[in-house]
mmCIF file of C-alpha atoms and ligand atoms in Angstrom:
data_model
loop_
_atom_site.group_PDB
_atom_site.id
_atom_site.type_symbol
_atom_site.label_atom_id
_atom_site.label_comp_id
_atom_site.label_asym_id
_atom_site.label_seq_id
_atom_site.Cartn_x
_atom_site.Cartn_y
_atom_site.Cartn_z
ATOM 1 C CA MET Z 1 2.333 -195.038 -27.209
ATOM 2 C CA GLY Z 2 2.380 -198.881 -25.735
ATOM 3 C CA ASN Z 3 2.576 -200.637 -22.751
ATOM 4 C CA SER Z 4 6.218 -201.272 -21.392
ATOM 5 C CA ASP Z 5 8.140 -203.405 -18.668
ATOM 6 C CA ALA Z 6 6.218 -206.436 -19.004
ATOM 7 C CA GLY Z 7 2.774 -204.806 -19.173
ATOM 8 C CA HIS Z 8 3.568 -202.458 -16.460
ATOM 9 C CA THR Z 9 2.408 -199.078 -17.968
ATOM 10 C CA PRO Z 10 4.514 -196.270 -17.022
ATOM 11 C CA VAL Z 11 2.320 -193.788 -15.024
ATOM 12 C CA THR Z 12 2.883 -190.240 -13.935
ATOM 13 C CA VAL Z 13 0.940 -188.530 -11.087
ATOM 14 C CA LEU Z 14 0.883 -184.969 -10.892
ATOM 15 C CA GLY Z 15 -0.247 -183.283 -7.473
ATOM 16 C CA LEU Z 16 0.887 -185.432 -4.441
ATOM 17 C CA GLY Z 17 -1.264 -184.089 -1.721
ATOM 18 C CA LEU Z 18 -3.015 -186.592 0.499
ATOM 19 C CA MET Z 19 -4.979 -188.314 -2.449
ATOM 20 C CA GLY Z 20 -1.902 -187.853 -4.988
ATOM 21 C CA GLN Z 21 0.245 -189.725 -2.730
ATOM 22 C CA ALA Z 22 -2.081 -192.547 -2.217
ATOM 23 C CA LEU Z 23 -2.606 -192.929 -5.949
ATOM 24 C CA ALA Z 24 1.150 -192.781 -7.019
ATOM 25 C CA ARG Z 25 1.721 -195.565 -4.146
ATOM 26 C CA ALA Z 26 -0.906 -197.836 -5.594
ATOM 27 C CA PHE Z 27 0.812 -197.604 -8.882
ATOM 28 C CA LEU Z 28 4.057 -198.157 -7.648
ATOM 29 C CA ARG Z 29 2.851 -201.351 -5.228
ATOM 30 C CA ASP Z 30 1.691 -202.942 -8.613
ATOM 31 C CA GLY Z 31 5.098 -202.441 -10.192
ATOM 32 C CA HIS Z 32 4.140 -199.497 -12.649
ATOM 33 C CA PRO Z 33 7.085 -196.982 -13.180
ATOM 34 C CA THR Z 34 5.876 -194.359 -11.498
ATOM 35 C CA THR Z 35 6.857 -190.683 -12.457
ATOM 36 C CA VAL Z 36 5.732 -188.135 -10.065
ATOM 37 C CA TRP Z 37 5.451 -184.027 -9.744
ATOM 38 C CA ASN Z 38 4.231 -181.928 -7.048
ATOM 39 C CA ARG Z 39 4.509 -178.321 -6.465
ATOM 40 C CA THR Z 40 6.184 -178.822 -3.120
ATOM 41 C CA SER Z 41 8.769 -181.471 -4.306
ATOM 42 C CA GLU Z 42 9.513 -182.335 -0.423
ATOM 43 C CA LYS Z 43 6.096 -184.377 -0.667
ATOM 44 C CA ALA Z 44 7.605 -186.672 -3.043
ATOM 45 C CA GLU Z 45 10.616 -187.812 -0.882
ATOM 46 C CA ARG Z 46 8.709 -190.655 0.846
ATOM 47 C CA LEU Z 47 7.676 -191.826 -2.826
ATOM 48 C CA VAL Z 48 10.885 -191.425 -4.062
ATOM 49 C CA ALA Z 49 12.202 -193.999 -1.244
ATOM 50 C CA GLU Z 50 9.536 -196.484 -2.474
ATOM 51 C CA GLY Z 51 10.762 -196.360 -5.958
ATOM 52 C CA ALA Z 52 9.057 -193.086 -7.733
ATOM 53 C CA THR Z 53 10.820 -191.137 -9.934
ATOM 54 C CA LEU Z 54 10.539 -187.464 -9.318
ATOM 55 C CA ALA Z 55 10.231 -185.200 -12.500
ATOM 56 C CA GLY Z 56 11.894 -181.407 -12.374
ATOM 57 C CA SER Z 57 8.741 -179.989 -14.124
ATOM 58 C CA VAL Z 58 5.238 -180.671 -15.012
ATOM 59 C CA GLY Z 59 6.570 -181.218 -18.846
ATOM 60 C CA ASP Z 60 9.325 -183.677 -18.250
ATOM 61 C CA ALA Z 61 6.596 -185.573 -16.207
ATOM 62 C CA VAL Z 62 4.021 -185.818 -18.931
ATOM 63 C CA ALA Z 63 7.053 -186.809 -21.199
ATOM 64 C CA ALA Z 64 8.076 -189.743 -19.097
ATOM 65 C CA SER Z 65 4.326 -191.513 -19.442
ATOM 66 C CA PRO Z 66 1.546 -192.614 -21.714
ATOM 67 C CA LEU Z 67 -1.057 -192.287 -18.888
ATOM 68 C CA VAL Z 68 -0.823 -189.101 -16.817
ATOM 69 C CA VAL Z 69 -2.999 -188.938 -13.633
ATOM 70 C CA VAL Z 70 -3.718 -185.423 -12.128
ATOM 71 C CA CYS Z 71 -5.079 -185.072 -8.836
ATOM 72 C CA VAL Z 72 -5.140 -181.399 -7.208
ATOM 73 C CA SER Z 73 -7.207 -178.997 -5.373
ATOM 74 C CA ASP Z 74 -9.155 -177.828 -8.225
ATOM 75 C CA TYR Z 75 -9.838 -177.421 -12.111
ATOM 76 C CA ASP Z 76 -8.257 -173.986 -12.343
ATOM 77 C CA THR Z 77 -4.633 -175.668 -11.128
ATOM 78 C CA VAL Z 78 -5.350 -178.412 -13.657
ATOM 79 C CA ARG Z 79 -5.773 -176.119 -16.471
ATOM 80 C CA GLY Z 80 -2.892 -173.814 -15.183
ATOM 81 C CA LEU Z 81 -0.356 -177.067 -15.079
ATOM 82 C CA LEU Z 82 -1.476 -178.647 -18.430
ATOM 83 C CA GLU Z 83 -2.695 -176.227 -20.970
ATOM 84 C CA PRO Z 84 0.870 -174.614 -21.209
ATOM 85 C CA LEU Z 85 2.200 -177.983 -22.484
ATOM 86 C CA GLY Z 86 -0.091 -177.804 -25.737
ATOM 87 C CA GLU Z 87 1.149 -180.541 -28.352
ATOM 88 C CA ALA Z 88 3.343 -182.445 -25.613
ATOM 89 C CA LEU Z 89 0.063 -183.942 -24.286
ATOM 90 C CA ARG Z 90 -0.798 -185.057 -27.785
ATOM 91 C CA GLY Z 91 -0.996 -189.089 -27.847
ATOM 92 C CA ARG Z 92 -1.433 -189.124 -24.234
ATOM 93 C CA VAL Z 93 -4.220 -190.342 -21.889
ATOM 94 C CA VAL Z 94 -4.895 -187.871 -19.159
ATOM 95 C CA VAL Z 95 -7.267 -189.047 -16.170
ATOM 96 C CA ASN Z 96 -8.314 -186.085 -13.987
ATOM 97 C CA LEU Z 97 -9.325 -187.498 -10.581
ATOM 98 C CA THR Z 98 -9.740 -183.896 -9.197
ATOM 99 C CA SER Z 99 -13.124 -183.213 -7.820
ATOM 100 C CA GLY Z 100 -15.261 -180.464 -9.701
ATOM 101 C CA THR Z 101 -18.656 -180.027 -11.557
ATOM 102 C CA SER Z 102 -19.785 -181.759 -14.635
ATOM 103 C CA ALA Z 103 -19.248 -178.373 -16.317
ATOM 104 C CA GLN Z 104 -15.889 -177.953 -15.620
ATOM 105 C CA ALA Z 105 -15.240 -181.677 -16.610
ATOM 106 C CA ARG Z 106 -16.916 -180.718 -20.082
ATOM 107 C CA GLU Z 107 -14.810 -177.365 -20.532
ATOM 108 C CA THR Z 108 -11.678 -179.404 -19.612
ATOM 109 C CA ALA Z 109 -12.295 -181.684 -22.400
ATOM 110 C CA GLU Z 110 -12.784 -179.061 -25.013
ATOM 111 C CA TRP Z 111 -9.169 -177.536 -24.392
ATOM 112 C CA LEU Z 112 -7.532 -180.873 -23.500
ATOM 113 C CA GLY Z 113 -8.747 -183.100 -26.556
ATOM 114 C CA ASP Z 114 -9.367 -186.527 -27.187
ATOM 115 C CA GLY Z 115 -7.350 -188.515 -24.602
ATOM 116 C CA TYR Z 116 -8.990 -186.703 -21.870
ATOM 117 C CA LEU Z 117 -11.107 -188.850 -19.186
ATOM 118 C CA ASP Z 118 -12.369 -187.334 -16.324
ATOM 119 C CA GLY Z 119 -12.931 -189.245 -12.930
ATOM 120 C CA ALA Z 120 -14.183 -189.257 -9.482
ATOM 121 C CA ILE Z 121 -12.810 -191.108 -6.675
ATOM 122 C CA MET Z 122 -15.380 -192.320 -4.210
ATOM 123 C CA ALA Z 123 -13.110 -193.113 -1.540
ATOM 124 C CA ILE Z 124 -10.760 -191.630 0.879
ATOM 125 C CA PRO Z 125 -6.453 -192.025 0.399
ATOM 126 C CA PRO Z 126 -6.503 -195.466 2.624
ATOM 127 C CA ALA Z 127 -8.728 -197.164 0.624
ATOM 128 C CA ILE Z 128 -7.232 -196.486 -2.828
ATOM 129 C CA GLY Z 129 -5.985 -199.853 -4.216
ATOM 130 C CA ALA Z 130 -8.330 -201.673 -2.294
ATOM 131 C CA ALA Z 131 -10.438 -204.165 -4.174
ATOM 132 C CA ASP Z 132 -13.824 -202.824 -3.396
ATOM 133 C CA THR Z 133 -13.023 -199.264 -3.986
ATOM 134 C CA THR Z 134 -14.938 -197.739 -6.898
ATOM 135 C CA ILE Z 135 -13.603 -194.883 -9.124
ATOM 136 C CA LEU Z 136 -15.654 -193.499 -11.854
ATOM 137 C CA TYR Z 137 -14.674 -192.630 -15.392
ATOM 138 C CA SER Z 138 -16.226 -190.538 -18.157
ATOM 139 C CA GLY Z 139 -14.772 -189.468 -21.627
ATOM 140 C CA PRO Z 140 -13.822 -191.619 -24.505
ATOM 141 C CA ARG Z 141 -14.184 -195.237 -24.197
ATOM 142 C CA THR Z 142 -11.175 -196.189 -26.149
ATOM 143 C CA ALA Z 143 -9.113 -194.244 -23.617
ATOM 144 C CA PHE Z 144 -10.594 -195.838 -20.845
ATOM 145 C CA GLU Z 145 -10.446 -199.453 -22.203
ATOM 146 C CA GLU Z 146 -6.739 -198.815 -23.312
ATOM 147 C CA HIS Z 147 -5.745 -198.024 -19.483
ATOM 148 C CA LYS Z 148 -8.493 -199.970 -17.832
ATOM 149 C CA ALA Z 149 -6.079 -202.472 -16.550
ATOM 150 C CA THR Z 150 -3.523 -200.148 -15.238
ATOM 151 C CA LEU Z 151 -6.371 -198.013 -13.542
ATOM 152 C CA ARG Z 152 -7.542 -201.135 -11.922
ATOM 153 C CA SER Z 153 -4.301 -200.536 -9.469
ATOM 154 C CA LEU Z 154 -6.183 -197.537 -7.899
ATOM 155 C CA GLY Z 155 -9.507 -199.555 -7.215
ATOM 156 C CA GLY Z 156 -10.637 -202.683 -8.405
ATOM 157 C CA ASP Z 157 -13.877 -201.338 -9.534
ATOM 158 C CA PRO Z 158 -12.791 -198.990 -12.278
ATOM 159 C CA THR Z 159 -16.314 -197.926 -13.521
ATOM 160 C CA TYR Z 160 -17.021 -196.551 -16.823
ATOM 161 C CA LEU Z 161 -19.924 -194.295 -17.184
ATOM 162 C CA GLY Z 162 -19.935 -193.054 -20.474
ATOM 163 C CA GLY Z 163 -18.819 -190.546 -23.323
ATOM 164 C CA ASP Z 164 -20.016 -187.461 -21.751
ATOM 165 C CA HIS Z 165 -17.146 -186.111 -19.322
ATOM 166 C CA GLY Z 166 -19.693 -184.846 -17.025
ATOM 167 C CA LEU Z 167 -20.907 -187.947 -15.776
ATOM 168 C CA SER Z 168 -18.076 -188.666 -13.222
ATOM 169 C CA SER Z 169 -18.708 -185.532 -11.347
ATOM 170 C CA LEU Z 170 -22.610 -185.776 -11.650
ATOM 171 C CA TYR Z 171 -22.559 -189.115 -10.062
ATOM 172 C CA ASP Z 172 -19.819 -188.138 -7.681
ATOM 173 C CA VAL Z 173 -22.354 -185.417 -6.270
ATOM 174 C CA ALA Z 174 -25.630 -187.303 -6.516
ATOM 175 C CA MET Z 175 -23.945 -189.994 -4.180
ATOM 176 C CA LEU Z 176 -22.367 -186.980 -1.822
ATOM 177 C CA GLY Z 177 -26.184 -186.089 -1.602
ATOM 178 C CA LEU Z 178 -27.090 -189.367 -0.340
ATOM 179 C CA MET Z 179 -24.073 -189.628 2.109
ATOM 180 C CA TRP Z 180 -25.357 -186.076 3.405
ATOM 181 C CA GLY Z 181 -28.778 -186.675 3.312
ATOM 182 C CA ILE Z 182 -28.400 -190.221 5.112
ATOM 183 C CA GLY Z 183 -25.795 -188.825 7.553
ATOM 184 C CA ASP Z 184 -27.951 -186.000 8.662
ATOM 185 C CA ALA Z 185 -30.895 -187.677 9.055
ATOM 186 C CA PHE Z 186 -29.054 -190.418 11.437
ATOM 187 C CA LEU Z 187 -27.440 -187.264 13.407
ATOM 188 C CA HIS Z 188 -30.739 -185.611 13.574
ATOM 189 C CA GLY Z 189 -32.278 -189.075 14.996
ATOM 190 C CA VAL Z 190 -29.514 -189.227 17.577
ATOM 191 C CA ALA Z 191 -30.038 -185.703 18.916
ATOM 192 C CA LEU Z 192 -33.978 -186.480 19.231
ATOM 193 C CA LEU Z 193 -33.000 -189.635 21.183
ATOM 194 C CA GLY Z 194 -30.216 -188.214 23.087
ATOM 195 C CA ALA Z 195 -32.720 -185.790 24.802
ATOM 196 C CA ALA Z 196 -34.285 -188.944 25.990
ATOM 197 C CA GLY Z 197 -31.160 -189.979 27.293
ATOM 198 C CA VAL Z 198 -30.684 -192.738 24.469
ATOM 199 C CA ASP Z 199 -26.705 -192.405 23.365
ATOM 200 C CA ALA Z 200 -25.864 -192.834 19.521
ATOM 201 C CA THR Z 201 -24.339 -196.331 19.892
ATOM 202 C CA THR Z 202 -27.860 -197.852 20.926
ATOM 203 C CA PHE Z 203 -29.406 -196.162 18.103
ATOM 204 C CA VAL Z 204 -27.193 -197.475 15.500
ATOM 205 C CA PRO Z 205 -28.786 -201.067 14.958
ATOM 206 C CA PHE Z 206 -32.257 -199.354 14.618
ATOM 207 C CA ALA Z 207 -30.786 -196.762 12.170
ATOM 208 C CA ARG Z 208 -28.942 -199.570 9.927
ATOM 209 C CA LYS Z 209 -32.168 -201.612 9.922
ATOM 210 C CA VAL Z 210 -34.168 -198.739 8.467
ATOM 211 C CA ILE Z 211 -31.469 -197.654 5.942
ATOM 212 C CA GLY Z 212 -31.442 -201.244 5.039
ATOM 213 C CA THR Z 213 -35.216 -201.342 4.595
ATOM 214 C CA VAL Z 214 -35.151 -198.059 2.439
ATOM 215 C CA THR Z 215 -32.394 -199.508 0.426
ATOM 216 C CA ASP Z 216 -34.693 -202.526 -0.718
ATOM 217 C CA TRP Z 217 -37.110 -200.132 -1.708
ATOM 218 C CA LEU Z 218 -34.888 -198.296 -4.390
ATOM 219 C CA PRO Z 219 -35.500 -200.665 -7.375
ATOM 220 C CA GLY Z 220 -39.424 -200.279 -6.910
ATOM 221 C CA TYR Z 221 -38.821 -196.502 -6.505
ATOM 222 C CA ALA Z 222 -36.699 -196.389 -9.411
ATOM 223 C CA ARG Z 223 -39.225 -198.316 -11.644
ATOM 224 C CA GLN Z 224 -41.920 -195.881 -10.566
ATOM 225 C CA VAL Z 225 -40.184 -193.108 -11.349
ATOM 226 C CA ASP Z 226 -38.852 -194.235 -14.815
ATOM 227 C CA GLU Z 227 -42.505 -195.151 -15.774
ATOM 228 C CA GLY Z 228 -43.812 -191.973 -14.605
ATOM 229 C CA SER Z 229 -46.657 -193.695 -12.603
ATOM 230 C CA TYR Z 230 -46.754 -193.401 -8.827
ATOM 231 C CA PRO Z 231 -49.423 -195.907 -7.561
ATOM 232 C CA ALA Z 232 -49.626 -195.792 -3.509
ATOM 233 C CA ASP Z 233 -48.955 -199.774 -3.185
ATOM 234 C CA ASP Z 234 -47.729 -198.945 0.255
ATOM 235 C CA ALA Z 235 -48.104 -195.657 1.939
ATOM 236 C CA SER Z 236 -49.684 -192.255 0.305
ATOM 237 C CA ILE Z 237 -47.837 -188.900 0.494
ATOM 238 C CA ASP Z 238 -50.879 -187.743 2.764
ATOM 239 C CA THR Z 239 -49.989 -190.480 5.184
ATOM 240 C CA HIS Z 240 -46.006 -189.557 5.162
ATOM 241 C CA LEU Z 241 -47.120 -185.971 5.785
ATOM 242 C CA ALA Z 242 -48.932 -186.700 8.867
ATOM 243 C CA ALA Z 243 -45.989 -188.634 10.358
ATOM 244 C CA MET Z 244 -43.502 -185.592 9.246
ATOM 245 C CA ASP Z 245 -45.703 -183.221 11.906
ATOM 246 C CA HIS Z 246 -44.800 -186.139 14.511
ATOM 247 C CA LEU Z 247 -41.177 -185.638 13.847
ATOM 248 C CA ILE Z 248 -41.514 -181.913 13.885
ATOM 249 C CA HIS Z 249 -43.221 -181.948 17.242
ATOM 250 C CA GLU Z 250 -40.915 -184.421 18.893
ATOM 251 C CA SER Z 251 -37.973 -182.272 17.921
ATOM 252 C CA GLU Z 252 -39.199 -178.969 19.047
ATOM 253 C CA ALA Z 253 -40.750 -180.488 22.189
ATOM 254 C CA ALA Z 254 -37.014 -181.818 22.812
ATOM 255 C CA GLY Z 255 -35.393 -178.678 22.123
ATOM 256 C CA VAL Z 256 -33.326 -180.041 18.955
ATOM 257 C CA ASN Z 257 -33.219 -178.493 15.559
ATOM 258 C CA ALA Z 258 -36.437 -179.250 13.788
ATOM 259 C CA GLU Z 259 -35.152 -177.962 10.167
ATOM 260 C CA LEU Z 260 -34.672 -181.235 8.375
ATOM 261 C CA PRO Z 261 -38.381 -182.441 9.072
ATOM 262 C CA GLN Z 262 -39.527 -178.942 8.451
ATOM 263 C CA PHE Z 263 -37.948 -179.049 5.158
ATOM 264 C CA PHE Z 264 -39.487 -182.701 4.527
ATOM 265 C CA LYS Z 265 -42.710 -181.292 5.184
ATOM 266 C CA ALA Z 266 -42.496 -178.088 3.167
ATOM 267 C CA LEU Z 267 -41.645 -180.046 0.219
ATOM 268 C CA THR Z 268 -44.397 -182.447 0.666
ATOM 269 C CA GLU Z 269 -47.080 -179.854 1.228
ATOM 270 C CA ARG Z 270 -45.955 -178.742 -2.185
ATOM 271 C CA ALA Z 271 -46.705 -182.383 -3.668
ATOM 272 C CA VAL Z 272 -50.102 -182.312 -1.852
ATOM 273 C CA ALA Z 273 -50.621 -178.967 -3.228
ATOM 274 C CA ASP Z 274 -50.024 -180.265 -6.714
ATOM 275 C CA GLY Z 275 -52.556 -183.126 -6.310
ATOM 276 C CA ARG Z 276 -50.559 -185.799 -5.497
ATOM 277 C CA GLY Z 277 -51.440 -186.309 -2.018
ATOM 278 C CA GLY Z 278 -53.025 -189.886 -2.673
ATOM 279 C CA ASP Z 279 -49.822 -190.999 -4.903
ATOM 280 C CA SER Z 280 -46.517 -193.043 -3.440
ATOM 281 C CA TYR Z 281 -43.944 -191.188 -2.188
ATOM 282 C CA THR Z 282 -42.010 -191.458 -5.485
ATOM 283 C CA ALA Z 283 -44.464 -188.776 -6.834
ATOM 284 C CA MET Z 284 -42.082 -186.463 -4.635
ATOM 285 C CA ILE Z 285 -39.588 -186.757 -7.532
ATOM 286 C CA GLU Z 286 -41.742 -183.910 -9.433
ATOM 287 C CA GLN Z 287 -40.559 -181.469 -6.846
ATOM 288 C CA PHE Z 288 -36.923 -182.413 -7.198
ATOM 289 C CA ARG Z 289 -37.349 -181.824 -10.873
ATOM 290 C CA LYS Z 290 -37.979 -178.130 -10.518
ATOM 291 C CA ALA Z 291 -35.735 -175.506 -10.071
ATOM 292 C CA SER Z 292 -35.423 -174.327 -6.540
HETATM 293 P P1 NAP W 1 -4.523 -181.948 -0.610
HETATM 294 O O1 NAP W 1 -4.026 -182.811 0.093
HETATM 295 O O2 NAP W 1 -4.962 -180.357 -0.260
HETATM 296 O O3 NAP W 1 -3.555 -181.465 -1.951
HETATM 297 C C1 NAP W 1 -3.651 -180.824 -3.188
HETATM 298 C C2 NAP W 1 -2.857 -180.852 -4.204
HETATM 299 O O4 NAP W 1 -2.979 -179.858 -4.933
HETATM 300 C C3 NAP W 1 -1.487 -180.505 -3.675
HETATM 301 O O5 NAP W 1 -0.502 -181.678 -4.440
HETATM 302 C C4 NAP W 1 -1.034 -179.105 -4.000
HETATM 303 O O6 NAP W 1 0.262 -179.017 -4.227
HETATM 304 C C5 NAP W 1 -1.783 -179.174 -5.291
HETATM 305 N N1 NAP W 1 -2.087 -177.754 -5.546
HETATM 306 C C6 NAP W 1 -3.054 -176.905 -4.984
HETATM 307 N N2 NAP W 1 -2.882 -175.536 -5.802
HETATM 308 C C7 NAP W 1 -1.874 -175.841 -6.608
HETATM 309 C C8 NAP W 1 -1.470 -175.028 -7.462
HETATM 310 N N3 NAP W 1 -1.763 -173.768 -7.634
HETATM 311 N N4 NAP W 1 -0.384 -175.281 -8.207
HETATM 312 C C9 NAP W 1 0.210 -176.653 -8.362
HETATM 313 N N5 NAP W 1 -0.502 -177.455 -7.064
HETATM 314 C C10 NAP W 1 -1.364 -177.177 -6.557
HETATM 315 O O7 NAP W 1 -5.777 -182.455 -1.342
HETATM 316 P P2 NAP W 1 -6.152 -184.032 -1.628
HETATM 317 O O8 NAP W 1 -7.034 -184.557 -0.500
HETATM 318 O O9 NAP W 1 -4.972 -184.740 -2.141
HETATM 319 O O10 NAP W 1 -7.495 -183.630 -2.900
HETATM 320 C C11 NAP W 1 -6.752 -183.543 -3.929
HETATM 321 C C12 NAP W 1 -8.427 -183.787 -4.928
HETATM 322 O O11 NAP W 1 -8.752 -185.207 -4.808
HETATM 323 C C13 NAP W 1 -9.381 -182.901 -4.722
HETATM 324 O O12 NAP W 1 -10.146 -182.474 -5.721
HETATM 325 C C14 NAP W 1 -10.147 -183.622 -3.642
HETATM 326 O O13 NAP W 1 -11.508 -183.151 -3.720
HETATM 327 C C15 NAP W 1 -10.272 -185.092 -4.336
HETATM 328 N N6 NAP W 1 -10.671 -186.104 -3.427
HETATM 329 C C16 NAP W 1 -9.751 -186.159 -2.142
HETATM 330 C C17 NAP W 1 -10.543 -186.798 -1.374
HETATM 331 C C18 NAP W 1 -9.768 -187.234 -0.075
HETATM 332 O O14 NAP W 1 -10.240 -187.950 0.794
HETATM 333 N N7 NAP W 1 -8.583 -186.532 0.461
HETATM 334 C C19 NAP W 1 -11.286 -188.169 -1.662
HETATM 335 C C20 NAP W 1 -11.908 -187.880 -3.068
HETATM 336 C C21 NAP W 1 -11.492 -187.098 -3.938
HETATM 337 P P3 NAP W 1 1.236 -178.533 -2.813
HETATM 338 O O15 NAP W 1 1.491 -179.728 -2.170
HETATM 339 O O16 NAP W 1 2.120 -177.725 -3.409
HETATM 340 O O17 NAP W 1 0.152 -177.673 -2.279
#
C-alpha cells in the first residue's frame, strides 16, 4: 500500500480522547488525509470541521488508510477494537500509542502480526506535533521506516528503539520512574524548607542546579555500571549513608514525611551489608537488580 496525495500518506486515528484528538489534529495540520473513529462520535465534530473524515465503524476507518494509529485507554480496548477485523488488517501498519506494559505490547504483536509497531508518547497533548516532542517506537524496522516521515507529524523526534515490541513501554516506565523520583525528591525538599519558612520558588534555582549536576554524572555512572566496576572516585556509599541520616533527622525534626530518605537509607544499608560501603554510589545498582 503506497503513499498518495503528493506524499501525504492517508492516516486513520482510532480513539479521540484528549491524546487521540491531538494526534489526529497533528496529521491534519501536516496535510495528511485523516480518517477518525471514536466510540463516542461527538468527539470527532471539531476534527471533522478541521478536515477529518469520520468513519462509521472501526472497519471502515481501518480500510481508509495504510497507517492506523490507535490511542485508547488500555490494551484490552485495543484488542476489542482490532482483533475482530482479522484479515482486513493485513498489509497495514498499526501503531499503538496506548500506554501499557512491555508484556502487553509483546502479546499484541503476537495476534496483530507483522505490521505492528508499539509506541509510547513522552508528552502531553498540547506538545503533540512540536519539533522537540519525542515519541518512542518499537517493532519491525521496515514498518517504522515506511512511515517515519508521516509519524514525524506527531513529534519531530520519532525514535526507533528496536525490534522487541516491549521496548517502548519499558523506556516509557523507566523515564516515568525518573520523573517521579526527581519530582518526589523536589517536593520533599520543598516540605522540609517550607517548615523553615522558605517558599518553593526560592528553592527552585538550588534544585535545578543539583538536578543539572546529577545529570552530568550520568555518563560516568553508566560507564561504571556497564563495566561492573565501582571505584569510589568521588564519595563512597558509607559517606552517602551518613548524609542520609541527616536528611532523616531534619525531616523528623521539622515534622515532615521522612519515608523517602528512610527508603534511601534502608536500600543503602543493604549495599553496605553486602560489603559495598567503600564503593561508589553506582554499586547501588546491585540492590536495584534484585527482586523486591
Ligand atoms: P482519554 O481522554 O480518557 O481517552 C480515552 C479514549 O479511549 C477515548 O477515545 C475513549 O472513547 C476510548 N475508549 C475507552 N474505553 C473504550 C472502549 N471500551 N471502547 C472504545 N473506546 C474506548 O485518555 P487520553 O488522555 O486520550 O489517553 C489515551 C492513551 O494515551 C492512554 O493510554 C494514555 O496513557 C496515553 N497517554 C496520554 C497522555 C496524556 O497526557 N493525556 C500522555 C501520554 C500517553 P470515548 O471517547 O468513547 O470514551
